[in-house]
Coordinates of N, CA and C in Angstrom, one line a residue:
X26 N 2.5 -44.8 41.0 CA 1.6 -45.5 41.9 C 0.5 -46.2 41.1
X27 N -0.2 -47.7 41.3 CA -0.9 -47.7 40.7 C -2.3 -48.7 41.8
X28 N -3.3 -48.6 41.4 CA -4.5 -49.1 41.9 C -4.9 -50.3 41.3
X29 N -5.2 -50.9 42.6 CA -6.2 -52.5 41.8 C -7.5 -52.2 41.9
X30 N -8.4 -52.1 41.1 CA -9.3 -52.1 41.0 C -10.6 -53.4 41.1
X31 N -11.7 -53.0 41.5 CA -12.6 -54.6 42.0 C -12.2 -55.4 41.1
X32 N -12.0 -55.7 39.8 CA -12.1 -57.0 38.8 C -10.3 -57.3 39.0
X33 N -9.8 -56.7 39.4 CA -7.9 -57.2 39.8 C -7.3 -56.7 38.9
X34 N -7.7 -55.7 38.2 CA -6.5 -54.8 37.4 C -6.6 -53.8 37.6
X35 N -4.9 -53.6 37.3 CA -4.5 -52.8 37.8 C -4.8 -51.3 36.5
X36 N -4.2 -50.0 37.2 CA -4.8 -48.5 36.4 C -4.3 -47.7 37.0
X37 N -4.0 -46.5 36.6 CA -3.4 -45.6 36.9 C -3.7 -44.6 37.9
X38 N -2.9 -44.3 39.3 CA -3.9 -43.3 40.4 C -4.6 -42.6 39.8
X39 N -5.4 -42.3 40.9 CA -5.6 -40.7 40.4 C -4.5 -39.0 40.5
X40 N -4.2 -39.8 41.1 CA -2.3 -38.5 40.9 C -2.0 -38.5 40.0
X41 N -1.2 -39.4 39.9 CA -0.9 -39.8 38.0 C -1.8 -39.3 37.2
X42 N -3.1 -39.1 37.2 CA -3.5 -39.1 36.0 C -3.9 -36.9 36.3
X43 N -3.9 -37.0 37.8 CA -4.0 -34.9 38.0 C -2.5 -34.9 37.4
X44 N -1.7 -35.0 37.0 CA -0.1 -35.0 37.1 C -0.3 -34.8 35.3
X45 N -1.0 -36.2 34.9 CA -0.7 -36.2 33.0 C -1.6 -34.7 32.9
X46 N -2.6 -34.6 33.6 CA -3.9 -33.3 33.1 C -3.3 -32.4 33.3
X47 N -2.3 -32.2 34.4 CA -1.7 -30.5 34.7 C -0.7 -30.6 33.7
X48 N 0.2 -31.4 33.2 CA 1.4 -31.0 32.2 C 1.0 -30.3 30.7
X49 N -0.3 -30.7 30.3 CA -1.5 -30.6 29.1 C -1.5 -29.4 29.5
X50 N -1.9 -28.6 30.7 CA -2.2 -27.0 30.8 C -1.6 -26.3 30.1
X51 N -1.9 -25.4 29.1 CA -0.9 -24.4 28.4 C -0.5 -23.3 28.7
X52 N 0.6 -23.2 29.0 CA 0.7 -21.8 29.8 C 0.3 -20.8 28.9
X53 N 0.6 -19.5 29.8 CA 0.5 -18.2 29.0 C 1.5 -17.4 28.2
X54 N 1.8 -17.2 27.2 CA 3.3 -16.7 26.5 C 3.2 -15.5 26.9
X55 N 4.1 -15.2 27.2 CA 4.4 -13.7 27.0 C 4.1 -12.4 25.9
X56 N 3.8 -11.4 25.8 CA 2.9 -10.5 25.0 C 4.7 -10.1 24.1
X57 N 5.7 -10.0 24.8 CA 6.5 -10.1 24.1 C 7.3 -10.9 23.0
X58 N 6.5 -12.3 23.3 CA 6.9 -13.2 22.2 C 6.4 -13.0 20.8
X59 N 5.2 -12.7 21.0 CA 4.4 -12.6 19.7 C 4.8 -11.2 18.9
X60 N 5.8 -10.1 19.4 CA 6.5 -9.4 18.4 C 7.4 -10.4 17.5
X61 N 7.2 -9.6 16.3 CA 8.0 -10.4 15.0 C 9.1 -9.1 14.8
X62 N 10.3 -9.6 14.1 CA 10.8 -8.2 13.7 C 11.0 -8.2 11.9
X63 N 10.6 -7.2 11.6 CA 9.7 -7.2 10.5 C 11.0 -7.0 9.8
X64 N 11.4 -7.3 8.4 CA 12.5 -7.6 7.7 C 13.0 -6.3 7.0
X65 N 14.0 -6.4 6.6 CA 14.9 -5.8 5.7 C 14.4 -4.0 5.3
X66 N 13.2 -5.0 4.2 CA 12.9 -4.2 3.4 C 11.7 -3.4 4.2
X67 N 10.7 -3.7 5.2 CA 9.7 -3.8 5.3 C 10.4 -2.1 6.3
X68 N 11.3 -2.2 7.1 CA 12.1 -0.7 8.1 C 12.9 0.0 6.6
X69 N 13.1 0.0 6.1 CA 13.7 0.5 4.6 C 12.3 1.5 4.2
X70 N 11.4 0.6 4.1 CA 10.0 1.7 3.4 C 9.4 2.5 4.6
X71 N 9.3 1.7 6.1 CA 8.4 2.9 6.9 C 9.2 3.6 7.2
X72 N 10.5 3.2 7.3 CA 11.5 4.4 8.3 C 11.9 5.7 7.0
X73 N 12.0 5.6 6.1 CA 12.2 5.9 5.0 C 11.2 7.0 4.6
X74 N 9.5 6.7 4.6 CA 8.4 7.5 4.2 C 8.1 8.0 5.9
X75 N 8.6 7.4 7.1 CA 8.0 8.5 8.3 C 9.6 9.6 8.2
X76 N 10.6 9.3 7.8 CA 11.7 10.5 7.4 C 11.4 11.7 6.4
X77 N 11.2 11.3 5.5 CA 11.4 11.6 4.2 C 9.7 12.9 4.2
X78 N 8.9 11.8 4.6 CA 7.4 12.9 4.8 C 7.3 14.0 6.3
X79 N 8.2 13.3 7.0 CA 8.4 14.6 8.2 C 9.0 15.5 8.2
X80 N 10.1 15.2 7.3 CA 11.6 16.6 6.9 C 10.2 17.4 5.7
X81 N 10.0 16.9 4.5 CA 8.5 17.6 3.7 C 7.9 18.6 4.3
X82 N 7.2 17.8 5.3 CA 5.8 19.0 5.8 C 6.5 20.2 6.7
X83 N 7.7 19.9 7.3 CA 8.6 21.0 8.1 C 9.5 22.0 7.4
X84 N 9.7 21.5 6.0 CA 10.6 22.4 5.4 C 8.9 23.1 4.4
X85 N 8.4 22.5 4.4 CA 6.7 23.1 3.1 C 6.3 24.3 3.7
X86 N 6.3 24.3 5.5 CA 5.2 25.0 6.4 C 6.2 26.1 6.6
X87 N 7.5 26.2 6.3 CA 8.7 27.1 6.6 C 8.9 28.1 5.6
X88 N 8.9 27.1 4.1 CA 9.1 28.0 3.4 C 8.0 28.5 2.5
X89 N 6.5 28.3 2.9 CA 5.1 28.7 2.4 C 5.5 30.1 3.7
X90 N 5.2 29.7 4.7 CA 4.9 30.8 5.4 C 6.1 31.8 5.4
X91 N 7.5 31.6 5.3 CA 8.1 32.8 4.8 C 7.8 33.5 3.7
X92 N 7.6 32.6 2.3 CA 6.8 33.1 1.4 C 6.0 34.2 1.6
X93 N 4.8 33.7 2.1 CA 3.5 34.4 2.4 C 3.9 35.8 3.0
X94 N 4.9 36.1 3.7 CA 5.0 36.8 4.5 C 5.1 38.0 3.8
X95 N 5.5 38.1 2.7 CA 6.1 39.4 1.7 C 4.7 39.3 0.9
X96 N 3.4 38.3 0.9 CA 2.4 38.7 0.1 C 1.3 39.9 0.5
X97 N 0.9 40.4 -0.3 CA -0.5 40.8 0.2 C -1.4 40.2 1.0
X98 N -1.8 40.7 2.2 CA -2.5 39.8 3.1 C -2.1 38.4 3.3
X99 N -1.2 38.1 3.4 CA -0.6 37.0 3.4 C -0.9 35.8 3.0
X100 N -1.4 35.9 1.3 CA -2.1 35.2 0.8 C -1.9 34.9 -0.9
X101 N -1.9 33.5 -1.5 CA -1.5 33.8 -2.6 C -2.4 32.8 -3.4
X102 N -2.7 33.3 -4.6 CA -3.9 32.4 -5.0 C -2.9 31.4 -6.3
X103 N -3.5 30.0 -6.4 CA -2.9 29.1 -7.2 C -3.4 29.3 -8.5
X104 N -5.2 29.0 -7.9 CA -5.9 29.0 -9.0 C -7.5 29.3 -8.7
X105 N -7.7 30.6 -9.5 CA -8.1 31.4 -8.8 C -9.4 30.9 -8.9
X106 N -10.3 31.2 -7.3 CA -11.3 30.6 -6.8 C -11.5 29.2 -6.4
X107 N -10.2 28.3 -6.4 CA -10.3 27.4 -6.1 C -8.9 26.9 -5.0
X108 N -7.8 27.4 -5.5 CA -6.8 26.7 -4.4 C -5.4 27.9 -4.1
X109 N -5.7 28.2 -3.3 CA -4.7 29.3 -2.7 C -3.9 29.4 -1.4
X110 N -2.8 30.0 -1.3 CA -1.8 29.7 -0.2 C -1.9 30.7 0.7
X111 N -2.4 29.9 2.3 CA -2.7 31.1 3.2 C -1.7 30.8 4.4
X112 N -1.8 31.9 5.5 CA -1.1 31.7 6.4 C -2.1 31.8 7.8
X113 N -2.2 30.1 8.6 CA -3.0 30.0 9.2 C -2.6 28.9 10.5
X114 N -3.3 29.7 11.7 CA -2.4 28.5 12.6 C -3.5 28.3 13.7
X115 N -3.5 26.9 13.7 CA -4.2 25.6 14.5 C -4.2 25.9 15.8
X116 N -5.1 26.0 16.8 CA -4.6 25.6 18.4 C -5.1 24.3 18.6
X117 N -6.2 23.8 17.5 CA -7.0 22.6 18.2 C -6.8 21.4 17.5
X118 N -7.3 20.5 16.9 CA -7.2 19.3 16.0 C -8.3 19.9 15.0
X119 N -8.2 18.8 14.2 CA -8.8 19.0 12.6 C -10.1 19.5 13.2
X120 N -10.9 20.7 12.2 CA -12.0 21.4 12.4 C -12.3 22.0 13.6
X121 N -10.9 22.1 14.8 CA -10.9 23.2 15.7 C -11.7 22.1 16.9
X122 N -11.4 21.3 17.0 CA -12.0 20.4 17.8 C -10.7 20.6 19.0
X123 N -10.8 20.7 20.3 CA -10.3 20.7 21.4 C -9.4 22.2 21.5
X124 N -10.3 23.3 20.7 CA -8.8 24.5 21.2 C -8.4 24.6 22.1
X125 N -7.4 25.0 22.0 CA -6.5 25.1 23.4 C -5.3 24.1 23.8
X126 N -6.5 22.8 23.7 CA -5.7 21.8 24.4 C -4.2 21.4 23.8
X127 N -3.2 22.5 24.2 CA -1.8 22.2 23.5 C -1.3 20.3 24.4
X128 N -1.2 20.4 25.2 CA -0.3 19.4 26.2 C -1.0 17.8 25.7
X129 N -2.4 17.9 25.9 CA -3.6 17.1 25.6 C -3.4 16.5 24.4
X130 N -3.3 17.6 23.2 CA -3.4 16.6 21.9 C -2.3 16.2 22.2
X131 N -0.7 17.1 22.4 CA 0.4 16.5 22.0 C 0.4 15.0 22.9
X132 N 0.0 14.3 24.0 CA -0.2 13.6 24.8 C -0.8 12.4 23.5
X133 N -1.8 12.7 23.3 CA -3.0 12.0 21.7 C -1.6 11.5 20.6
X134 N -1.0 12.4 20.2 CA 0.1 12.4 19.1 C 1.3 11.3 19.9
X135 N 1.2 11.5 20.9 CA 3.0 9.9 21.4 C 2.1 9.0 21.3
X136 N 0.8 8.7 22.1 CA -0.2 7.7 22.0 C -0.5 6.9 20.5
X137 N -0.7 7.8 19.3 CA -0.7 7.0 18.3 C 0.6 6.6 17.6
X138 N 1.8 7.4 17.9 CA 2.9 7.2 17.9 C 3.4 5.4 18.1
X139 N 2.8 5.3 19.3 CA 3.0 3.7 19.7 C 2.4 3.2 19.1
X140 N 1.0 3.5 19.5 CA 0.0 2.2 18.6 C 0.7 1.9 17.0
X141 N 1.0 3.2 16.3 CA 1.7 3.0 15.0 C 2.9 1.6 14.7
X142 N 3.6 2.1 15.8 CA 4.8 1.4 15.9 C 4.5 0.1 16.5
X143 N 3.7 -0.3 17.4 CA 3.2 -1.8 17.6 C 2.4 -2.4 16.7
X144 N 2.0 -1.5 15.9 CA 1.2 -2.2 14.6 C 2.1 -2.2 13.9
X145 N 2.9 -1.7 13.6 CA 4.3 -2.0 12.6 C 4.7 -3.4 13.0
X146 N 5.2 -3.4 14.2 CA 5.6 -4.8 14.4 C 5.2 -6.3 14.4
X147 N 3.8 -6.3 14.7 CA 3.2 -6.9 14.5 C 2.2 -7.3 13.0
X148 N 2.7 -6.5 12.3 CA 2.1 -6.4 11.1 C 2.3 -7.6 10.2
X149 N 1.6 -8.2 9.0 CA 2.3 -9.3 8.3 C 3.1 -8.8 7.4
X150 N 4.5 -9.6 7.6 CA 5.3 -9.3 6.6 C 5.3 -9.2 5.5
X151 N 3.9 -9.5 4.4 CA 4.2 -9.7 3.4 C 2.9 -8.6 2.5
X152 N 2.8 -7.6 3.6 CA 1.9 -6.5 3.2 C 2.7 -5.8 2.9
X153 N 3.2 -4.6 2.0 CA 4.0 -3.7 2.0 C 3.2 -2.6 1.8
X154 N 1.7 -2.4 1.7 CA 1.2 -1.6 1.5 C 0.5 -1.1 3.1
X155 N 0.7 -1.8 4.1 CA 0.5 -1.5 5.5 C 1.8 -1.0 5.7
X156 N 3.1 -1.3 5.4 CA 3.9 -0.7 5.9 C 4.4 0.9 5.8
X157 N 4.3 1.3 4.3 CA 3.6 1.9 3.3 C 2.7 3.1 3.7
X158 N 1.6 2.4 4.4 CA 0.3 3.0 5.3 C 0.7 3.9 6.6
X159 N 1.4 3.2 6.9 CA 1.9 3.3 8.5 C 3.0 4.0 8.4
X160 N 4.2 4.2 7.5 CA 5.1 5.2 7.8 C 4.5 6.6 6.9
X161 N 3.7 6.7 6.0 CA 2.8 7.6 6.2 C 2.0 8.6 7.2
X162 N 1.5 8.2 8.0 CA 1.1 8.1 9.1 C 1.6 8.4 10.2
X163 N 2.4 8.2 10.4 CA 3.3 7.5 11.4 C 4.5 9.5 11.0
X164 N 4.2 9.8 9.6 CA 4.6 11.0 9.1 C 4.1 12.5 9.4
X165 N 2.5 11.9 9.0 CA 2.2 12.9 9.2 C 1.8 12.9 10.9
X166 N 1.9 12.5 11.6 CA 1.5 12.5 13.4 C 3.0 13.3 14.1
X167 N 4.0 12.8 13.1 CA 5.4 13.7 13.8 C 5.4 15.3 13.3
X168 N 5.2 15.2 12.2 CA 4.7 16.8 11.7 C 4.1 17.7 12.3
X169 N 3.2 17.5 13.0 CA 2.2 18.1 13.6 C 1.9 18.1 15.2
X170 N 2.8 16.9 15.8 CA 3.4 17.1 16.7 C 4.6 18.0 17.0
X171 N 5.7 18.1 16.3 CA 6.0 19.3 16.2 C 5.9 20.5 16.6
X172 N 5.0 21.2 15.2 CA 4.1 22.4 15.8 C 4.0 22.4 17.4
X173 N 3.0 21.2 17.6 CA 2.9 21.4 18.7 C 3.6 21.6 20.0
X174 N 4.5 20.9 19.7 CA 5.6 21.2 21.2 C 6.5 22.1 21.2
X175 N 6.9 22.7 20.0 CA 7.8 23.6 19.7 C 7.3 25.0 19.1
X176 N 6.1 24.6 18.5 CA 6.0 26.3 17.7 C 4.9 26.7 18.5
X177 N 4.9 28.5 18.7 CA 3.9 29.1 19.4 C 2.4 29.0 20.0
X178 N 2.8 28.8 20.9 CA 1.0 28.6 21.7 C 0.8 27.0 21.0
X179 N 1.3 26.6 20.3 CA 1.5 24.9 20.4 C 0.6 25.1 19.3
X180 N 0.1 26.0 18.1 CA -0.1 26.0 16.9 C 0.5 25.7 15.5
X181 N -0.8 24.6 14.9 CA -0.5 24.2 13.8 C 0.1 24.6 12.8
X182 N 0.9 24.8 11.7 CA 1.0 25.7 10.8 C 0.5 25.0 9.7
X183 N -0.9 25.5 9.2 CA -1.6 25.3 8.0 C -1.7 26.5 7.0
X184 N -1.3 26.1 5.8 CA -1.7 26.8 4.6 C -2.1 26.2 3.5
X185 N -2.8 25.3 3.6 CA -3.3 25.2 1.9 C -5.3 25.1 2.2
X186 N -5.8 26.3 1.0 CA -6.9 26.7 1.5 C -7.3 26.0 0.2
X187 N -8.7 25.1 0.5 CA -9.3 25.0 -1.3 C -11.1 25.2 -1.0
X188 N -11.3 25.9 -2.1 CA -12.8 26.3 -2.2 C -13.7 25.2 -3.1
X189 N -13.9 24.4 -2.3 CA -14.8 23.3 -2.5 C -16.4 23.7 -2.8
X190 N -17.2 25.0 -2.8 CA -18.0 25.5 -3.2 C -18.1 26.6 -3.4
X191 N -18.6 27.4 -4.1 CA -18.5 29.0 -3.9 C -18.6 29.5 -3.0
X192 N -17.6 30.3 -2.2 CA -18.0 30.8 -1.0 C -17.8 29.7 0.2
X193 N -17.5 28.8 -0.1 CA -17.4 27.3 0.8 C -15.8 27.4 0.7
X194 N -15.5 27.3 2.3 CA -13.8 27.1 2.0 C -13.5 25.5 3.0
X195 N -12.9 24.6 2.7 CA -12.1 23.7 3.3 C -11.4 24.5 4.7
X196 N -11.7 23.5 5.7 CA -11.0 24.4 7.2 C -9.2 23.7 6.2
X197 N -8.4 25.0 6.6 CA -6.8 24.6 5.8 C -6.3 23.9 6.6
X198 N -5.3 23.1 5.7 CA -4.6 21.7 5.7 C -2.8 22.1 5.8
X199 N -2.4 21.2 6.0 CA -1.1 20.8 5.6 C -0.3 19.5 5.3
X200 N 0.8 19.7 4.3 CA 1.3 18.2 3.9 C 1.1 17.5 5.2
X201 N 1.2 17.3 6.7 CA 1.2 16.7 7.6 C 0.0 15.8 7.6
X202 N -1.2 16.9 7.8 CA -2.6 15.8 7.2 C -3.1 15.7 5.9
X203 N -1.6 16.3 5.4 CA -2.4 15.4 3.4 C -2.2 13.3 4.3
X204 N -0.7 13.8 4.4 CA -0.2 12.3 4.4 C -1.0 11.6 5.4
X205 N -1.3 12.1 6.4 CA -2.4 11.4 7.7 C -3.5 10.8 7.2
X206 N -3.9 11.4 5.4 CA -5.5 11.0 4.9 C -5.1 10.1 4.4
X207 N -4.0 10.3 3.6 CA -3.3 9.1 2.7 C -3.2 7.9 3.4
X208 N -2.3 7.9 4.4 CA -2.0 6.9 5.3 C -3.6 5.9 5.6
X209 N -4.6 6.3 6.2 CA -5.6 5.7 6.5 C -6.4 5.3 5.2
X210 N -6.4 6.1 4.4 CA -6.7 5.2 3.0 C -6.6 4.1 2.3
X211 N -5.1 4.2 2.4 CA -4.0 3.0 1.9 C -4.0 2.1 2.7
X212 N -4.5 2.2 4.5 CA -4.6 1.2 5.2 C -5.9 0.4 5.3
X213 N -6.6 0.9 4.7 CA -8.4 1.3 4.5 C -8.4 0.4 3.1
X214 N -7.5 0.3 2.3 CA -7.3 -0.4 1.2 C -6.7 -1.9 1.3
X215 N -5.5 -1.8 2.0 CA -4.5 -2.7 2.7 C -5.3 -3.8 4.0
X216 N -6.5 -3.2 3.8 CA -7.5 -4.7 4.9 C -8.8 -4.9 4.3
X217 N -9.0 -4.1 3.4 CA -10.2 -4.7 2.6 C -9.6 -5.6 1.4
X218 N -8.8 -5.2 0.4 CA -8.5 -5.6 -1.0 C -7.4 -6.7 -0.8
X219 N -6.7 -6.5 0.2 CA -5.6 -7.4 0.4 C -5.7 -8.9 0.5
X220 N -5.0 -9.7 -0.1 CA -5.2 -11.4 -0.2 C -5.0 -11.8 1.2
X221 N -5.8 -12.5 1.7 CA -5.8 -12.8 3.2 C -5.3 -14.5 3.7
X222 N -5.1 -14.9 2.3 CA -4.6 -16.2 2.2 C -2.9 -16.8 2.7
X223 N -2.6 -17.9 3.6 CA -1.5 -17.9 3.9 C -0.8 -18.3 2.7
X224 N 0.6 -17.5 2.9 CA 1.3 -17.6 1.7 C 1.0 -19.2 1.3
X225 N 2.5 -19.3 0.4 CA 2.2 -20.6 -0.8 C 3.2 -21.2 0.2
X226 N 4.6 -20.8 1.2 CA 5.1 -21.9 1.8 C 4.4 -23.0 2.7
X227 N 3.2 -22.0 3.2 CA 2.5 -21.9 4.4 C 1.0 -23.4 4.2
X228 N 1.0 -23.3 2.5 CA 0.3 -24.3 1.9 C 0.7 -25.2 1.9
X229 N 1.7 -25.1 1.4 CA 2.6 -26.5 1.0 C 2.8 -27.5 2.5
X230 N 3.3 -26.6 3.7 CA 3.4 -27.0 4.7 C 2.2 -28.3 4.8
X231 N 1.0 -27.7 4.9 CA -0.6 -28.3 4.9 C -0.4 -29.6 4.5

């Protein structure tokens, strides 16, 4: 349709022109488009380090605490006054924060579970030290989950004690949150130090 206007030319309705401005509107994509599926190598290293570090801390906590069990006081010193192997079990999260709450943290533990795994996916492919980070991670959270759902009263099994001052003892650890420190470190490294520049295809494109 088109209009004459006072001086006798002709222009485009106003329909036509709500018509050109609505086609312009950009829709909304879907939250599922913007998953990438991350390559080859990139499920080789996390599926690999969240395997490899969760079979670790479950066979470490099995065979320390059978160990232990035939010690004196169930306790064995590495090196004395500083790093020794005890037998000790969690109800709460790091530093006894939430005792009790068995159902609650394990709830906490599938929750980062995902977040892990949607930051996996969405991660850039060409970090391997996020991947790296995250099946770390992603390691030590199944470890300790574990415990929780399956071993008694939903306790941790920690034994590594170290004396960071005289008389000062570290609340005890296990390989589960060695690798949980690791993991956030390396990711703590992997967004500060990391080149943030689009690759060199990505230039060239430009």
């Amino acid at each position: 349709m088109t209009e004459i206007n006072k001086e006798g030319s002709a222009r485009p309705s106003s329909g036509r022109a709500f018509l050109s401005r609505t086609e312009k509107t950009p829709r909304c994509t879907p939250f599922w488009r913007g998953i990438t599926v991350p390559p080859l190598k990139a499920h080789i290293i996390f599926w690999s380090l969240l395997v490899l570090g969760f079979a670790l801390d479950l066979w470490t906590k099995k065979a320390v605490f059978d160990f232990l069990e035939h010690q004196p006081n169930n306790r064995y010193s590495i090196i004395n006054g500083f790093l020794q192997l005890v037998m000790m079990e969690n109800i709460g999260a790091a530093f006894g924060i939430a005792s009790g709450q068995r159902y609650l943290l394990a709830a906490f533990s599938i929750v980062a579970l995902i977040v892990i795994f949607g930051i996996f996916l969405y991660s850039p492919t060409e970090r391997k030290l996020i991947h790296v980070a995250l099946g770390l991670f992603a390691a030590g959270v199944c470890g300790n989950l574990y415990d929780r759902l399956f071993n008694n009263r939903g306790a941790v099994r920690d034994f590594i004690d170290v004396v960071y001052w005289p008389g000062k003892h570290w609340p005890a650890f296990n390989v589960a949150d060695s690798l949980l420190c690791i993991g956030v470190g390396l990711m703590i490294i992997a967004c500060i130090f990391t080149d943030k520049s689009p690759p060199e295809h990505v230039q060239q494109q430009k």
